[in-house]
Coordinates of C-alpha atoms (C1' of nucleotides) in Angstrom, one line a residue:
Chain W
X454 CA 77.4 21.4 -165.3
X455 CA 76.8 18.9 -168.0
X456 CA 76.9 15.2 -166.7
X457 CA 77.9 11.8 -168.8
X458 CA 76.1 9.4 -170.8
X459 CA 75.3 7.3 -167.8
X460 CA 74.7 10.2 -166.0
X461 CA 72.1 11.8 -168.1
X462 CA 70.2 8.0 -168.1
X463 CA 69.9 8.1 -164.1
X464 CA 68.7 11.4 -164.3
X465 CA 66.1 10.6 -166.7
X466 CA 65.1 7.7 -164.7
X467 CA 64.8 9.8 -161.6
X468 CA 62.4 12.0 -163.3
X469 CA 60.5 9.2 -164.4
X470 CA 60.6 7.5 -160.9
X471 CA 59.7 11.1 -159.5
X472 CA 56.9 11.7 -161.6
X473 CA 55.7 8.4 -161.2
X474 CA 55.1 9.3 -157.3
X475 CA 54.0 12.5 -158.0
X476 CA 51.4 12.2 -160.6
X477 CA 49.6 9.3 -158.5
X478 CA 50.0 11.0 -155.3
X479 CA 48.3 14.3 -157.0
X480 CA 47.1 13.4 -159.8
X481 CA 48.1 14.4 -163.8
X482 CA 46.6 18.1 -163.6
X483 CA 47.2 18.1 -159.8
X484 CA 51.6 18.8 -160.2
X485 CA 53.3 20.6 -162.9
X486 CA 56.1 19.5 -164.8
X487 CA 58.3 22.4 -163.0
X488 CA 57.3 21.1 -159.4
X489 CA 58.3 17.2 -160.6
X490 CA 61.4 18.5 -161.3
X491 CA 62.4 20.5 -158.3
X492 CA 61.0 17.2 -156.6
X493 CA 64.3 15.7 -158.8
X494 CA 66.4 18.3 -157.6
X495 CA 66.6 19.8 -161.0
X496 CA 64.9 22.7 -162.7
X497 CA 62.5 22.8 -165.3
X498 CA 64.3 24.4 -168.2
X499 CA 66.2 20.9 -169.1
X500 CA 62.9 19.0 -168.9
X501 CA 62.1 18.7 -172.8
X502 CA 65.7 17.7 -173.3
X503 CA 64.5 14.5 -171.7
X504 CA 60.8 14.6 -173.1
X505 CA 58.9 15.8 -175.8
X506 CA 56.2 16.8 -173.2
X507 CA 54.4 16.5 -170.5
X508 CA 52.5 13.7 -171.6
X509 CA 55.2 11.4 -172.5
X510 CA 56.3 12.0 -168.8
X511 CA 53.2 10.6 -167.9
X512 CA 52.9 8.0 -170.3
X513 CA 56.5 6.9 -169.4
X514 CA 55.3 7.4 -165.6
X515 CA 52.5 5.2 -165.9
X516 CA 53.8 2.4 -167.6
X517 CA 57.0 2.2 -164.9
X518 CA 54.5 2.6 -162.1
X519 CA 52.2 -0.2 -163.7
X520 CA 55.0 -2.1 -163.8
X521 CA 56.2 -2.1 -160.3
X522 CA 52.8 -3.0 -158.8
X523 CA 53.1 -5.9 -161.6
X524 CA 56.0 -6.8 -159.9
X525 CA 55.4 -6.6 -156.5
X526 CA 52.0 -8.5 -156.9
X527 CA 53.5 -11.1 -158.8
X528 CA 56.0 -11.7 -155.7
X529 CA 53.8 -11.6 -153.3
X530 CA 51.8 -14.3 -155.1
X531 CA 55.2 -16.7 -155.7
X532 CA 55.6 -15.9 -151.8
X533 CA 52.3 -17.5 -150.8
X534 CA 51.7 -21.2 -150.1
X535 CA 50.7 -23.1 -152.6
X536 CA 46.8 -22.7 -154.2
X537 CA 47.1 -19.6 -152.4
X538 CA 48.5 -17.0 -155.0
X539 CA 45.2 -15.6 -156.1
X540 CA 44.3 -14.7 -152.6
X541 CA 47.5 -13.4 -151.7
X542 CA 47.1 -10.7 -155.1
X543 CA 44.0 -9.4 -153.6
X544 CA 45.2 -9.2 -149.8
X545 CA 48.3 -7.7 -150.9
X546 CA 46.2 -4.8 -153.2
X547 CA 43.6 -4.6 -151.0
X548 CA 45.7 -4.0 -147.8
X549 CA 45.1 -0.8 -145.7
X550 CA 48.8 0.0 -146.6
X551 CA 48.1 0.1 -150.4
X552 CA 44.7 1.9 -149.6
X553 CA 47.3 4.8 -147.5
X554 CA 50.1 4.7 -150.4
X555 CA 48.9 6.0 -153.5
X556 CA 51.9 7.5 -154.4
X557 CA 53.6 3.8 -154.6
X558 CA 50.3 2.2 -155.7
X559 CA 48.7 0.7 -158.7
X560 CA 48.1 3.5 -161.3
X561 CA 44.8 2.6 -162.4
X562 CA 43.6 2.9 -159.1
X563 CA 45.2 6.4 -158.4
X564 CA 45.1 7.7 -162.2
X565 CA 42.5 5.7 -163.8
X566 CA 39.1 7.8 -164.0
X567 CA 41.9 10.6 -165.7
X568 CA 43.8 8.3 -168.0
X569 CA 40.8 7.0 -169.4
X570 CA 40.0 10.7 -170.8
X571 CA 43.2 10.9 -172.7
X572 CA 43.7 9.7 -176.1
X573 CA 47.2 8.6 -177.2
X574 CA 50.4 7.3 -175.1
X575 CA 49.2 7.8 -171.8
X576 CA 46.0 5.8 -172.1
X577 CA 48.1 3.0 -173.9
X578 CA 50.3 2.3 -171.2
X579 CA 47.4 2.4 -169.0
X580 CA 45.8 -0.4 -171.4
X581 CA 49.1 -1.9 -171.4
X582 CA 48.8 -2.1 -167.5
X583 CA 45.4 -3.4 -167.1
X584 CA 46.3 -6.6 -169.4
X585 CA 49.5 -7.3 -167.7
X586 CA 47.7 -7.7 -164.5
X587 CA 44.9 -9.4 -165.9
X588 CA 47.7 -12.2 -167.2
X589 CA 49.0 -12.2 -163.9
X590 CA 45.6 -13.2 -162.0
X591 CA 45.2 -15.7 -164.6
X592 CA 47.9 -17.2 -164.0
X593 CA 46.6 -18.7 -160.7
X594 CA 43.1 -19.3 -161.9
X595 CA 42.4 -22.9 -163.2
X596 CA 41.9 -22.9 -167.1
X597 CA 38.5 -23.1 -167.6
X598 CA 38.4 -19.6 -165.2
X599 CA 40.6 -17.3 -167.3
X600 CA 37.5 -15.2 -167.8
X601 CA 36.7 -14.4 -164.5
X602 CA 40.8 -12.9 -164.0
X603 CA 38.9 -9.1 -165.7
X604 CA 36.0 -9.1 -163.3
X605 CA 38.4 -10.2 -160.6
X606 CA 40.6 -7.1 -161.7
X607 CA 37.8 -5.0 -162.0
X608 CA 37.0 -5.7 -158.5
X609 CA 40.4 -5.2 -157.2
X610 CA 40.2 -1.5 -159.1
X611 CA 36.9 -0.7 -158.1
X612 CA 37.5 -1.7 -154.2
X613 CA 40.9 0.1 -154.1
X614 CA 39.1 3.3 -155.8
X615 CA 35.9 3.1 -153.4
X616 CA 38.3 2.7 -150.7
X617 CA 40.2 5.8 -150.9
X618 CA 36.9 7.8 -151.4
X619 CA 35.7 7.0 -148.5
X620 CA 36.4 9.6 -145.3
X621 CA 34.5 7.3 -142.9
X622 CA 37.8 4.7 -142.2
X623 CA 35.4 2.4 -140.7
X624 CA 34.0 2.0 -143.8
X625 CA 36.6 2.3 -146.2
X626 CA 38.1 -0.8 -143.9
X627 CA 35.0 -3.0 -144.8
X628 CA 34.9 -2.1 -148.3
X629 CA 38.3 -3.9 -148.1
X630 CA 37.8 -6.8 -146.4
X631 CA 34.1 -7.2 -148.2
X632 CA 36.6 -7.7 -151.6
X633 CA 39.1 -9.1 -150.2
X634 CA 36.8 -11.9 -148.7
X635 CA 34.9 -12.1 -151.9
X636 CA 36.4 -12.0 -154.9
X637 CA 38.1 -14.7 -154.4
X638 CA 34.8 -16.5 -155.1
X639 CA 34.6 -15.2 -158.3
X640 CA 36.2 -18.5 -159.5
X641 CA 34.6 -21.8 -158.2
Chain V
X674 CA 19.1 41.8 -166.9
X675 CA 17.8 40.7 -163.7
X676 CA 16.2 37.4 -163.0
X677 CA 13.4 36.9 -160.8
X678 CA 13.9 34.9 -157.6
X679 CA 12.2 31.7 -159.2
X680 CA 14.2 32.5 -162.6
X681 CA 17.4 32.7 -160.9
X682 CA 16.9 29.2 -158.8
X683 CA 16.6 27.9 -162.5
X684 CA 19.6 29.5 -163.3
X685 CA 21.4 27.9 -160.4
X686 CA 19.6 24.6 -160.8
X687 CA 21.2 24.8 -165.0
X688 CA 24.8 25.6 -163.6
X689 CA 25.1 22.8 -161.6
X690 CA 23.4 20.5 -164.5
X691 CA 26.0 21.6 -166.8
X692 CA 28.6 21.0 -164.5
X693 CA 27.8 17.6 -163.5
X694 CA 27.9 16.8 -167.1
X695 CA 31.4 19.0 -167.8
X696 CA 33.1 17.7 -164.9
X697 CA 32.5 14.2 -165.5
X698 CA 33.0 14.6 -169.0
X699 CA 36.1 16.6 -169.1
X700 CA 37.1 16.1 -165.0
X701 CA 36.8 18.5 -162.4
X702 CA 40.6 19.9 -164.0
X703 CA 39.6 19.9 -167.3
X704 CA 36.8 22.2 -167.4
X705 CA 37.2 25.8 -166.0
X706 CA 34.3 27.5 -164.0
X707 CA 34.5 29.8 -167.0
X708 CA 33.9 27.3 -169.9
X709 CA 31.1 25.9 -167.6
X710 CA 29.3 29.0 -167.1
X711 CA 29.4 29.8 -171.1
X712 CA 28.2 26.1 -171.3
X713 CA 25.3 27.1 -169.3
X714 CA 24.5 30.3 -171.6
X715 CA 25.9 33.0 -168.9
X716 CA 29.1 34.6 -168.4
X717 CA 31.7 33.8 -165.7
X718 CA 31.0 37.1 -163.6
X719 CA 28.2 35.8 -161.6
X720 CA 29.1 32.9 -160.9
X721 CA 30.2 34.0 -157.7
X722 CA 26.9 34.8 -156.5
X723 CA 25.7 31.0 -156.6
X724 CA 28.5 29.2 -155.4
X725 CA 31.2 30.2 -153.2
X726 CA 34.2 28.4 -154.6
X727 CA 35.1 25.9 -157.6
X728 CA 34.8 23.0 -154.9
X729 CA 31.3 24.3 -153.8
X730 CA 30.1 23.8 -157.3
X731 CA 32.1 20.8 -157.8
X732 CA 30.2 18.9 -154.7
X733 CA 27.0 19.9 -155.7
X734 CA 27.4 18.4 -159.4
X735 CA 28.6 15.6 -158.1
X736 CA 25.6 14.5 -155.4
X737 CA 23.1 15.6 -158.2
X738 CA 24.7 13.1 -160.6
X739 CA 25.4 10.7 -158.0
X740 CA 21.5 11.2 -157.1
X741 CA 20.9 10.7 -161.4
X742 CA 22.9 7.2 -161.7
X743 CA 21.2 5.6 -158.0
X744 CA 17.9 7.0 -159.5
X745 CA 18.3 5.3 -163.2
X746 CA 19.4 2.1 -161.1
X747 CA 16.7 1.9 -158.8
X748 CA 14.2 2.3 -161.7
X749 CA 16.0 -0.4 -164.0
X750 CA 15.5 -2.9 -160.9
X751 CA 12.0 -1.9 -160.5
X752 CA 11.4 -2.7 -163.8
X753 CA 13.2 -5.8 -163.8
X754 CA 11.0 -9.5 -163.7
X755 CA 11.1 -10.7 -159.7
X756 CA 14.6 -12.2 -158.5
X757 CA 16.3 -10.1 -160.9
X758 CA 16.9 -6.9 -159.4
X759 CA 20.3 -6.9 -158.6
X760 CA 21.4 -8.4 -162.2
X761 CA 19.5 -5.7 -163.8
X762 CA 21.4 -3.0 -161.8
X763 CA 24.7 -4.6 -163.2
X764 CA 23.6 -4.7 -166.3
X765 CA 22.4 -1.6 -166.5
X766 CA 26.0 0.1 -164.5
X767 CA 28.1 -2.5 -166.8
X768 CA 26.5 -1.8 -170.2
X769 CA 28.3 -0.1 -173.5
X770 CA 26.1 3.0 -173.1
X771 CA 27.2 3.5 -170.1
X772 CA 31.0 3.4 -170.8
X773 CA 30.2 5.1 -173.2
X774 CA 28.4 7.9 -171.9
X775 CA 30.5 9.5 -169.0
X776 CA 29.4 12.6 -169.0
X777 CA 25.5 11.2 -168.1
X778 CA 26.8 8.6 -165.7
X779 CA 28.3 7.7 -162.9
X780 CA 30.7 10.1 -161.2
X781 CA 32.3 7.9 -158.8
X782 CA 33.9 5.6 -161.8
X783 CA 33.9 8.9 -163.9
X784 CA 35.9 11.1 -160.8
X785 CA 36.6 8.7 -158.8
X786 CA 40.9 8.8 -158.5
X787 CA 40.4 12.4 -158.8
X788 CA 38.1 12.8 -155.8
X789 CA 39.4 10.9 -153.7
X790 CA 42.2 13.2 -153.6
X791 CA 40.1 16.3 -152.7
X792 CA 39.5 17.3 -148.5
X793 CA 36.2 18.7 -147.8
X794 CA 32.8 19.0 -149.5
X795 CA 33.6 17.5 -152.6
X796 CA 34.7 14.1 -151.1
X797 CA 32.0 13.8 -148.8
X798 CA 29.6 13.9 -151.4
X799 CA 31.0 11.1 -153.5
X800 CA 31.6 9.1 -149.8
X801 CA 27.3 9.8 -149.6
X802 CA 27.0 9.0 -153.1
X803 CA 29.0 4.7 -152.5
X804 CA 26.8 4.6 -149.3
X805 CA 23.9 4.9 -151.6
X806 CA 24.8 2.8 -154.2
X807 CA 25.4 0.3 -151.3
X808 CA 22.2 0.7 -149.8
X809 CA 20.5 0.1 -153.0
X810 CA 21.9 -2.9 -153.7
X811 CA 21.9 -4.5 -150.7
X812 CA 18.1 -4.3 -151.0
X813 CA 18.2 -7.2 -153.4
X814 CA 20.5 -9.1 -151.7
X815 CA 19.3 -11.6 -149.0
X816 CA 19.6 -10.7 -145.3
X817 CA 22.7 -12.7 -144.7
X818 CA 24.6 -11.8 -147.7
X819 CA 24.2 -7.5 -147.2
X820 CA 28.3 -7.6 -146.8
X821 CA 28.7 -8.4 -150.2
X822 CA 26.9 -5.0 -151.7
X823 CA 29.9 -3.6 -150.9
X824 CA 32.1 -5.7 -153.0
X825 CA 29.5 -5.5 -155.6
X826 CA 29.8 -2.4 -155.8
X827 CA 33.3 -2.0 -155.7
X828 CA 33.6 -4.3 -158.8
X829 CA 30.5 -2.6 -160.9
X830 CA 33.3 0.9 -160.5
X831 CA 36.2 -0.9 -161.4
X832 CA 34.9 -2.9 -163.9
X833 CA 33.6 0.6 -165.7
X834 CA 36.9 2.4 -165.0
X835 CA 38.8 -0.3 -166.6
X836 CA 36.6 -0.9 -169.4
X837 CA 36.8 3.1 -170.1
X838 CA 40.3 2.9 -170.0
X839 CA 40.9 0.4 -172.6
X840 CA 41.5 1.5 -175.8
X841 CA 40.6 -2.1 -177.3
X842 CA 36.7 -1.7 -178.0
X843 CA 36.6 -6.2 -178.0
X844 CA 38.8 -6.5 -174.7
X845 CA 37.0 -2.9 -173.6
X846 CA 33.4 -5.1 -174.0
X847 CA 35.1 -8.1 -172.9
X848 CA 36.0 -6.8 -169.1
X849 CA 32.6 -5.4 -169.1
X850 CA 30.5 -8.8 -170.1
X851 CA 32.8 -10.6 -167.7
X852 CA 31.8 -8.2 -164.7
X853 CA 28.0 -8.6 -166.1
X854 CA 28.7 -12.6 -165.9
X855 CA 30.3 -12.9 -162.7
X856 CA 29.8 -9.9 -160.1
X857 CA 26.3 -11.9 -159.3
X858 CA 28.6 -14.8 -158.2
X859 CA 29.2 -12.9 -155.1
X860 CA 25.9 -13.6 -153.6
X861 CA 25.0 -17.1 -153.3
Chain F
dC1499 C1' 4.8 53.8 -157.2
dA1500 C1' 9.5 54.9 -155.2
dG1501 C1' 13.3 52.9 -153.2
dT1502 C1' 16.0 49.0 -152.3
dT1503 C1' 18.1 44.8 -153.5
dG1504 C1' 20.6 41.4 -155.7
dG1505 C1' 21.1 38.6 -160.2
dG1506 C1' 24.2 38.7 -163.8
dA1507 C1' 27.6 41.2 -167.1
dT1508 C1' 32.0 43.5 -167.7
dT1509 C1' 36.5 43.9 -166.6
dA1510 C1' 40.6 43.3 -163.8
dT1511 C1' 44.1 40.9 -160.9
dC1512 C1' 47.3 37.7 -159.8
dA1513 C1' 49.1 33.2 -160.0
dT1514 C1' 50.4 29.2 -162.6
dC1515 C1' 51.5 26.3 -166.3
dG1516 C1' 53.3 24.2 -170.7
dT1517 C1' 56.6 25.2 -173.9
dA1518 C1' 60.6 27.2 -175.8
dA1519 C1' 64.9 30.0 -176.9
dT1520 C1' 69.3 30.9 -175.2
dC1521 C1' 73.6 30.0 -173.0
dC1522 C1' 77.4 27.5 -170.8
dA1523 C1' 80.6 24.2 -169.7
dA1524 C1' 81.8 19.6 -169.6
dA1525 C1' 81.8 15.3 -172.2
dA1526 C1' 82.3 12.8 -176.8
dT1527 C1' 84.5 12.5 -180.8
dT1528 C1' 88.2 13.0 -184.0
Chain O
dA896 C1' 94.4 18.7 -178.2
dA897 C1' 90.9 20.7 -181.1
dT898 C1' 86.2 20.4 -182.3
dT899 C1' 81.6 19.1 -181.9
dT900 C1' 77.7 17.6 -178.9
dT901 C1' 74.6 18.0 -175.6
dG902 C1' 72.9 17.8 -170.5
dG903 C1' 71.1 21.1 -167.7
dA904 C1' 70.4 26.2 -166.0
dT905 C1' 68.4 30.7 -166.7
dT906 C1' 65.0 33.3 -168.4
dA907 C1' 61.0 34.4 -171.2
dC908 C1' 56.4 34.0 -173.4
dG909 C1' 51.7 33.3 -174.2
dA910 C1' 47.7 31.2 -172.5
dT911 C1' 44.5 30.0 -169.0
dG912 C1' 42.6 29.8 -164.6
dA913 C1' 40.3 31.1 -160.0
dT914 C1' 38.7 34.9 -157.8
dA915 C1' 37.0 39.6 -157.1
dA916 C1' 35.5 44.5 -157.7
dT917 C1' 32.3 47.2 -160.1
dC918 C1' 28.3 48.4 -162.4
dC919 C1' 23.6 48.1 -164.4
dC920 C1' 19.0 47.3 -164.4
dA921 C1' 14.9 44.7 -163.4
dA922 C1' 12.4 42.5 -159.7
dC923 C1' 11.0 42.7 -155.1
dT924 C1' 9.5 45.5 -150.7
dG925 C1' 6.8 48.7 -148.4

DNA sequence: CAGTTGGGATTATCATCGTAATCCAAAATT
DNA sequence: AATTTTGGATTACGATGATAATCCCAACTG
């Protein structure tokens, strides 16, 4: 039964990949360590062989999820024509698609309002999250702007957050496209 | 034991006071009907008798704070000098107290992520409770500008869910006095 | 004023959850 | 090859939660 080394590190990493998914599709309190586990294909019993608890999970959850939406804004922003990277962060969060797909979304969107109650790891790679993207809107803001990159992630948040409240679709869409056409503006 | 008819739409009208305080406080998961109940002064047998589920009690909470924060909001613009009714909505959304003061403010930044998970009652009252917040600021915005309530909005939430989630008090105060600086930017 | 009703308390049920102890077999180590 | 580690499974425990049945007594009804 027992697996290698290298083994044991993919294994972890699909926990922390599964969770990741899990916890921002249902929230922190919304799936149980067993059930992120049988979502891994493993049970539950070897889970604190790979974590001290449940909330370093999340706190290592978090932090990889913050990262990949890090990632993918930042390429969707290189991938834009030039002068247009700023716009092409907030298209890219505030598409319909990212609106649909919690579970491969920004964190702070799908976990935020929770996170913020916690004290400890959790919150700190949540922190950690919010400044990383915060650098990355500055970067395509002209210097005299980099203030306006935390109202313009605010915004982003906020929308995203809104969005997903909302049952009436018609209105979820224009909350979208009110931010997305908007915030842009936020630097002149 | 009994209550009188009048007593007992005090004791109902107390429940869903303290729960609108608990849940945003704590989050609709981190409270239980129980706790809320002894929180109210009564035990958790009758609580069945008022509401017929957790989520019935949850969506009533919710729409009366939601009714509380668009209430203090539409009294801090009435008070405000002429032309400054929207900034003093901002300011008042965006300000420490408020951040630091969940439990007595808004409920869409406060359950926001967590809501927006939920089917049913509970969702469409925080959906009522944007439209509202909406409404109300698009009455200080000029006829031809009434899209941009909606981004306004959208960055007053995020800008509070973020701040709320930062441990740093300076950079926590600093997301907030950017919002307060800039969100006005998007009517002009 | 007698009888009915229905708030609210007490207690119970059943499920779930986080955490942990135990065990086994295969991988590291020597 | 012998010995030691250690991933991961099985199983258990104690706490807590939502919901419900039951009961009591005071407030309504007639």
């Amino acid at each position: 039964m027992r697996k290698s080394r290298a083994e044991a590190a993919l294994t972890r990493e699909k926990i922390v990949v599964t969770a990741a998914n899990a916890y921002r599709k249902f929230g922190t309190g919304g799936i149980s360590v067993q059930d992120v586990m049988k979502e891994a294909g493993l049970t539950h019993g070897g889970f604190y062989k790979h974590f001290s608890s449940k909330d370093a999970l999340i706190a290592e959850a978090c932090a990889w999820a913050l990262d990949q939406t890090a990632n993918r804004l930042a390429a969707a922003a290189r991938r834009a024509p030039a002068g247009q990277g700023l716009q092409a962060i907030i298209d890219t969060y505030l598409s319909p698609a990212h609106r649909d797909h919690p579970e491969q979304g920004c964190a702070i969107a799908a976990l935020g309002s929770e996170l913020a109650r916690y004290e400890g790891a959790p919150r700190c790679a949540l922190g950690q999250g919010i400044q990383q993207l915060v650098e990355l809107v500055a970067e395509y803001l002209p210097e005299h702007e980099q203030d306006a990159a935390k109202a313009i992630v605010g915004g982003m948040v906020g929308a995203l957050v809104t969005a997903r409240a909302l049952d009436d679709r018609q209105l979820s869409d224009a909350f979208l496209a009110s931010a997305r056409q908007n915030l842009v503006r936020l630097h002149a």
